[in-house]
mmCIF file of C-alpha atoms in Angstrom:
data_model
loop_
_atom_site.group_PDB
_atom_site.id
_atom_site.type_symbol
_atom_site.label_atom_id
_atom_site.label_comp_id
_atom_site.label_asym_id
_atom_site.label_seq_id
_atom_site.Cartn_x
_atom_site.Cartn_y
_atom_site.Cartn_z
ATOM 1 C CA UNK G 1 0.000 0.000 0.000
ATOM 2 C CA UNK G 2 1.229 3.676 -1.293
ATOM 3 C CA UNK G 3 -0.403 7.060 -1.323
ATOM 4 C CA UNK G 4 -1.179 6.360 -5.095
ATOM 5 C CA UNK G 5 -2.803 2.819 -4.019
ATOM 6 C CA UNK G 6 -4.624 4.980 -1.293
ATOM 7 C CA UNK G 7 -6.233 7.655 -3.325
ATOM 8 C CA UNK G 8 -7.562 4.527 -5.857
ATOM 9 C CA UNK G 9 -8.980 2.908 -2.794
ATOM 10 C CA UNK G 10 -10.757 5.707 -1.036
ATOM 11 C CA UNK G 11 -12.333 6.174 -5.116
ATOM 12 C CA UNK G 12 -14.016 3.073 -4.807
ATOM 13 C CA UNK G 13 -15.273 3.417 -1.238
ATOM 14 C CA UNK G 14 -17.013 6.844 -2.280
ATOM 15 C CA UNK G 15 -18.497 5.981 -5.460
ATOM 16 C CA UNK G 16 -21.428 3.247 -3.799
ATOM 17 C CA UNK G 17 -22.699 7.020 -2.362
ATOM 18 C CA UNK G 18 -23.686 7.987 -5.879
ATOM 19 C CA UNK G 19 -26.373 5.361 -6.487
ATOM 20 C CA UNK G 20 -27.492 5.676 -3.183
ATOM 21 C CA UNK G 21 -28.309 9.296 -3.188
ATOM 22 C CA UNK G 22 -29.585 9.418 -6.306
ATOM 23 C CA UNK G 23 -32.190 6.372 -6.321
ATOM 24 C CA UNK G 24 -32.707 6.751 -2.214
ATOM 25 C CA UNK G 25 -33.311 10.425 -1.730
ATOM 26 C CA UNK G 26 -36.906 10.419 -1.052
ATOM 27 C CA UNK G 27 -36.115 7.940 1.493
ATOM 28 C CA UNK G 28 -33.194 10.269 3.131
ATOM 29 C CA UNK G 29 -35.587 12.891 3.533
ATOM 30 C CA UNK G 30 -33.519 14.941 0.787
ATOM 31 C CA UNK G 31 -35.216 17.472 -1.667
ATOM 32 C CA UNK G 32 -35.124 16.746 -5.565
ATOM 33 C CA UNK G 33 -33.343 20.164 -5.682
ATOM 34 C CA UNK G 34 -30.487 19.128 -3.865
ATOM 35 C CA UNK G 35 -29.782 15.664 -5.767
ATOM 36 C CA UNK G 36 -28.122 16.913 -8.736
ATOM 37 C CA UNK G 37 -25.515 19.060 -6.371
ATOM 38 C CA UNK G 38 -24.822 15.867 -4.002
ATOM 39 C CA UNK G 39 -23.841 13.721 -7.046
ATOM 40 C CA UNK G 40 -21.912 16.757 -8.449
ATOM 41 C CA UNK G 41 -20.131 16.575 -5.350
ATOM 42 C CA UNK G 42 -19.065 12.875 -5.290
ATOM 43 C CA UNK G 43 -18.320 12.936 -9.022
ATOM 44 C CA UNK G 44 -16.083 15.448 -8.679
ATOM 45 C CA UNK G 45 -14.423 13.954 -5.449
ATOM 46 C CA UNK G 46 -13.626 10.723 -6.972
ATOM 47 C CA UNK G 47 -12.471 12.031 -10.314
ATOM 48 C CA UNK G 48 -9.754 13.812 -7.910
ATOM 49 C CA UNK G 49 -8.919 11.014 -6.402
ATOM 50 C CA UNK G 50 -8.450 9.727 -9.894
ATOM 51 C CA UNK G 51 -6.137 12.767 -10.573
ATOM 52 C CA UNK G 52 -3.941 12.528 -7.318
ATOM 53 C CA UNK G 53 -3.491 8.974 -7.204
ATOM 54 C CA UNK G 54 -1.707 9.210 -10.660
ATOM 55 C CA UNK G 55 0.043 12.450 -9.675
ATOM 56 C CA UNK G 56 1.832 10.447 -6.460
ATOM 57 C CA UNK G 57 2.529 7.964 -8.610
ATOM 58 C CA UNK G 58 4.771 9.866 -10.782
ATOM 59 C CA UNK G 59 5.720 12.334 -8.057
ATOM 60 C CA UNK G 60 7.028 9.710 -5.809
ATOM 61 C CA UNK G 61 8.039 6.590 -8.485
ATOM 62 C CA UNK G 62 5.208 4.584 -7.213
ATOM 63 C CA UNK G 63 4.308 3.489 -10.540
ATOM 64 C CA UNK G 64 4.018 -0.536 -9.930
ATOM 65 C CA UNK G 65 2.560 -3.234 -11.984
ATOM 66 C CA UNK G 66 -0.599 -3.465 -9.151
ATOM 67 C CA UNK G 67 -0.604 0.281 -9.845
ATOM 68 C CA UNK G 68 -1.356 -0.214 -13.553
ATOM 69 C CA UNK G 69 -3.854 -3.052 -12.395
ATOM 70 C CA UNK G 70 -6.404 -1.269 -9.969
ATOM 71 C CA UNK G 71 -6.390 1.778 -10.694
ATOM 72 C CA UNK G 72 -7.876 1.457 -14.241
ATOM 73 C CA UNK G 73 -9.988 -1.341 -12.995
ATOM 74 C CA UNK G 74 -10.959 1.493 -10.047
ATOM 75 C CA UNK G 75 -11.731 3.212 -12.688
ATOM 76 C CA UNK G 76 -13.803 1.569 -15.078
ATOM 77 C CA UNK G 77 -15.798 0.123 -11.295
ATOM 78 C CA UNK G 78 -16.449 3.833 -10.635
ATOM 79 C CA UNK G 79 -18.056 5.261 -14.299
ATOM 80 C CA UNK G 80 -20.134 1.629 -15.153
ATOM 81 C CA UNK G 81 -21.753 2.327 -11.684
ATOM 82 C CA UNK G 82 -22.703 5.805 -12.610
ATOM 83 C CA UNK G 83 -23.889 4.705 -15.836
ATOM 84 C CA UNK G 84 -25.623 1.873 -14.191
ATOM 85 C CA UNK G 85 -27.274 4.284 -12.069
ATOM 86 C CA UNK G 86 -28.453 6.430 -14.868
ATOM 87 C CA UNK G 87 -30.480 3.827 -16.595
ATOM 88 C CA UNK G 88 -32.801 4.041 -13.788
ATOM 89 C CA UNK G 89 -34.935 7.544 -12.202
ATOM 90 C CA UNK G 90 -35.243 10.262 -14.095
ATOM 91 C CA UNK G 91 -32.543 9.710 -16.522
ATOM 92 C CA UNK G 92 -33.430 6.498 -18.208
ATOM 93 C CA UNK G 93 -30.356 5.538 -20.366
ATOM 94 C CA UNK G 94 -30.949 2.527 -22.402
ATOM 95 C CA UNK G 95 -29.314 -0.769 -20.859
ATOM 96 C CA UNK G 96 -27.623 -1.389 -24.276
ATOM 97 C CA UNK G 97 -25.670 1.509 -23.875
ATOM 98 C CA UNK G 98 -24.478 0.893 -20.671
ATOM 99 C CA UNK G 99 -23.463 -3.366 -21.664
ATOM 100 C CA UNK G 100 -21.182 -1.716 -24.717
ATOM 101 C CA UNK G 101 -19.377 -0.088 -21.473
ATOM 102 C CA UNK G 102 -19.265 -3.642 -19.847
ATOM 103 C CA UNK G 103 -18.192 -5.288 -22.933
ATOM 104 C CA UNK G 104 -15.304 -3.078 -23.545
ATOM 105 C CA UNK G 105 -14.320 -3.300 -19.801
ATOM 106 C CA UNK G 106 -14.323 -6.721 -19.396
ATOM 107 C CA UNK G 107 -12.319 -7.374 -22.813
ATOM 108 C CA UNK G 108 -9.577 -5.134 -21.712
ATOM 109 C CA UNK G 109 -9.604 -6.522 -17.934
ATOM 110 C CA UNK G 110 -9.134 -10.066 -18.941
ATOM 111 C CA UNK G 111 -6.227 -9.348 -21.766
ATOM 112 C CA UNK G 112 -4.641 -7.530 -18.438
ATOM 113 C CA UNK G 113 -4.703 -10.061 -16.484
ATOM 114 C CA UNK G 114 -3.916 -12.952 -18.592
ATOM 115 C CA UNK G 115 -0.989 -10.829 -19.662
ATOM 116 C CA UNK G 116 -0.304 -10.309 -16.011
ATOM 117 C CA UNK G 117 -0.323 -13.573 -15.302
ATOM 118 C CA UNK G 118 2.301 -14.359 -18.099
ATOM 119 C CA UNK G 119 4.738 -11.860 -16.291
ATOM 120 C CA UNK G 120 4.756 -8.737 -18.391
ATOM 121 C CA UNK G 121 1.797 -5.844 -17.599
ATOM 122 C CA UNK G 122 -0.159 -3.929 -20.382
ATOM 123 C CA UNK G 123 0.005 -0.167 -19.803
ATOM 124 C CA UNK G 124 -2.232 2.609 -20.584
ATOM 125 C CA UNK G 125 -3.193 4.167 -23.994
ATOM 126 C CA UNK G 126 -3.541 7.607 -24.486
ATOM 127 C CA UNK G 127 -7.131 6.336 -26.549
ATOM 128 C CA UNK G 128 -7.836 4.928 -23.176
ATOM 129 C CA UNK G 129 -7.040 7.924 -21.259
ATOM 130 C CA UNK G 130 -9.479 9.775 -23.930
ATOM 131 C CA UNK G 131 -12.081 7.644 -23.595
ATOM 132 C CA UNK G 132 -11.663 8.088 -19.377
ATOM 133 C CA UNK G 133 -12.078 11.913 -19.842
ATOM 134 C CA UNK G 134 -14.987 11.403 -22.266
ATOM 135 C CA UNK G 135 -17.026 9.289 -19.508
ATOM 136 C CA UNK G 136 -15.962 11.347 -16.675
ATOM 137 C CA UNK G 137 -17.081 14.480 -18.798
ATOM 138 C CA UNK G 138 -20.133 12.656 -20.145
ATOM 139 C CA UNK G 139 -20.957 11.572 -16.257
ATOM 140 C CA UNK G 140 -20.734 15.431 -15.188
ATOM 141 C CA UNK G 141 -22.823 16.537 -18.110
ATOM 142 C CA UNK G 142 -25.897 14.256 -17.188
ATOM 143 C CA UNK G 143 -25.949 15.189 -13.464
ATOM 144 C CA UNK G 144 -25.260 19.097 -14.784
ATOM 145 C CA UNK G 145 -28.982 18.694 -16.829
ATOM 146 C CA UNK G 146 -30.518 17.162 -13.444
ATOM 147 C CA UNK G 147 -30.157 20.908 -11.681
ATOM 148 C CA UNK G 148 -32.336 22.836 -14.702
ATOM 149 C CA UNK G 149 -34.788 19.497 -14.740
ATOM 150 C CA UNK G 150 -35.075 19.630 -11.101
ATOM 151 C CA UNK G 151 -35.538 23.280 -10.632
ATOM 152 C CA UNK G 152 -38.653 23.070 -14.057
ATOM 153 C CA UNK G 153 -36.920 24.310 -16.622
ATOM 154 C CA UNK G 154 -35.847 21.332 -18.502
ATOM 155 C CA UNK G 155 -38.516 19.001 -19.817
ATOM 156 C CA UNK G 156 -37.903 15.518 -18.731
ATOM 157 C CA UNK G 157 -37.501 14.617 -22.709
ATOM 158 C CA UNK G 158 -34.988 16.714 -23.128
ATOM 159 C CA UNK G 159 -33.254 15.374 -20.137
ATOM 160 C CA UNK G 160 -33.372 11.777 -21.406
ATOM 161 C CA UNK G 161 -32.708 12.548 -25.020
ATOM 162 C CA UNK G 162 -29.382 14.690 -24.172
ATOM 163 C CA UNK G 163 -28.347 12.163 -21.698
ATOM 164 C CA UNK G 164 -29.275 9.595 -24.474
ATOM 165 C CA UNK G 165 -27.005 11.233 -27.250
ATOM 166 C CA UNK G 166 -24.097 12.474 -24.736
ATOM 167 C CA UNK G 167 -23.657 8.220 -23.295
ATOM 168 C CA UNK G 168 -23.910 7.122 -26.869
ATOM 169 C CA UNK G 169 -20.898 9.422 -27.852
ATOM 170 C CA UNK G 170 -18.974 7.890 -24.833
ATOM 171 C CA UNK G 171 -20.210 4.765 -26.230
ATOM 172 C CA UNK G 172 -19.061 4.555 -29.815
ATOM 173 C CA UNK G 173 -15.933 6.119 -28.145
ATOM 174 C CA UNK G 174 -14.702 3.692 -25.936
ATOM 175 C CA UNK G 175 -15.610 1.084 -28.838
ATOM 176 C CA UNK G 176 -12.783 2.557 -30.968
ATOM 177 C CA UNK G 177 -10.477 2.864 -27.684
ATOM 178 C CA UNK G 178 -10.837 -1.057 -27.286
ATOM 179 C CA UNK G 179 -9.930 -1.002 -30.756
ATOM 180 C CA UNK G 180 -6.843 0.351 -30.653
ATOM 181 C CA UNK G 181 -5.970 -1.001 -27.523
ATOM 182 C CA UNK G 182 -6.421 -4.593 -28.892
ATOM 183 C CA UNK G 183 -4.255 -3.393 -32.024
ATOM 184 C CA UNK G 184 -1.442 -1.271 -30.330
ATOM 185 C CA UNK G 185 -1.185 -4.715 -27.778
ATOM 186 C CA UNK G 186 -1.264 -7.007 -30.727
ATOM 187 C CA UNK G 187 2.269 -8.478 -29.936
ATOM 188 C CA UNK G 188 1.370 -9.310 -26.266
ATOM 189 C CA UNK G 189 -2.238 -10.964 -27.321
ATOM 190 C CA UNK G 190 -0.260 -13.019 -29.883
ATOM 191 C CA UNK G 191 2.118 -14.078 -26.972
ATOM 192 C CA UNK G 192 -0.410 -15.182 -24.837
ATOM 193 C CA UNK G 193 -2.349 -17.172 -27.629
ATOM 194 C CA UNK G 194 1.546 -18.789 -28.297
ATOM 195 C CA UNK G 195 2.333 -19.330 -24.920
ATOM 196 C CA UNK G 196 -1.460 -21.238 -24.555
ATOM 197 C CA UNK G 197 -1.030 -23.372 -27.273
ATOM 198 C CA UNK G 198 2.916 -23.901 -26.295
ATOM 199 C CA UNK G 199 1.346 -25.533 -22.542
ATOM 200 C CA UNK G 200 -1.596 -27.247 -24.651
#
């Protein structure tokens, strides 16, 4: 454990607040008109997290293999819950979107860990740093419209149908992300496919 490891941790214990707040408020006793800046809040929290725990890394050397592990699979935990989230309330994102997300995820978690497992780790892309900002931006843009919807003067159509058109641009996104980061890896996938049928 670092101060890099630290900063991805406390990221994934704040994010579980997001659904919770959002799909619980009536329960809590909160007002609708509060919602959107509560989510704002924890959004913006863990996307600092995500922000210092790769400045320590660098700052201090604490780059590590684990490093290049969790924090990307922090990460991806952190946006598929708020997309999760968003196919349900007001919102109302269509499931499909949010399994392209899932797909992409999983794809690139399993090629790092089989690669892991062989003894060499895949690092980042700059595509896949993109397509972080793009969610992360995409994330803040949705819970941005809640706070005109909440206070009346955004129609709960338009909510949906901007929300709809600003997750399917992070969609079609991170598809080309997984793209190139299948492609720019393609010596390390045909290792592992070598190595498998080596053992077979």
């Amino acid at each position: 454990m670092n101060i890099a490891h630290f900063f991805t941790f406390i990221r994934l214990l704040i994010i579980p607040l997001f659904p919770i707040f959002y799909l619980q408020y009536e329960k809590m006793g909160i007002s609708p008109l509060w919602v959107p800046y509560i989510l704002l809040f924890i959004l913006l929290l863990c996307e600092s997290t995500d922000l210092l725990d790769g400045y320590f890394a660098r700052r201090k050397n604490q780059v590590t293999d684990i490093g290049k592990i969790i924090d990307p699979m922090s990460d991806s935990i952190t946006r598929m819950l708020v997309f999760f989230t968003f196919t349900q309330g007001w919102v109302q994102v269509p499931l499909i979107l949010v399994f392209v997300f899932l797909y992409r995820e999983f794809l690139i978690s399993s090629l790092r860990t089989i690669c892991a497992l062989k003894g060499f780790a895949l690092g980042a892309r700059k595509s896949g740093k993109i397509k972080a900002i793009i969610q992360a931006a995409v994330n803040i843009f949705v819970v941005i419209l809640l706070i005109p919807f909440t206070l009346g003067y955004l129609p709960l159509s338009w909510l949906q149908n901007m929300s709809f058109y600003a997750v399917l641009f992070a969609a079609i996104y991170s598809v080309i992300s997984a793209v190139d980061y299948v492609i720019s890896n393609k010596e390390y996938v045909r290792r592992i496919f070598v190595t498998t049928k080596e053992q077979a």
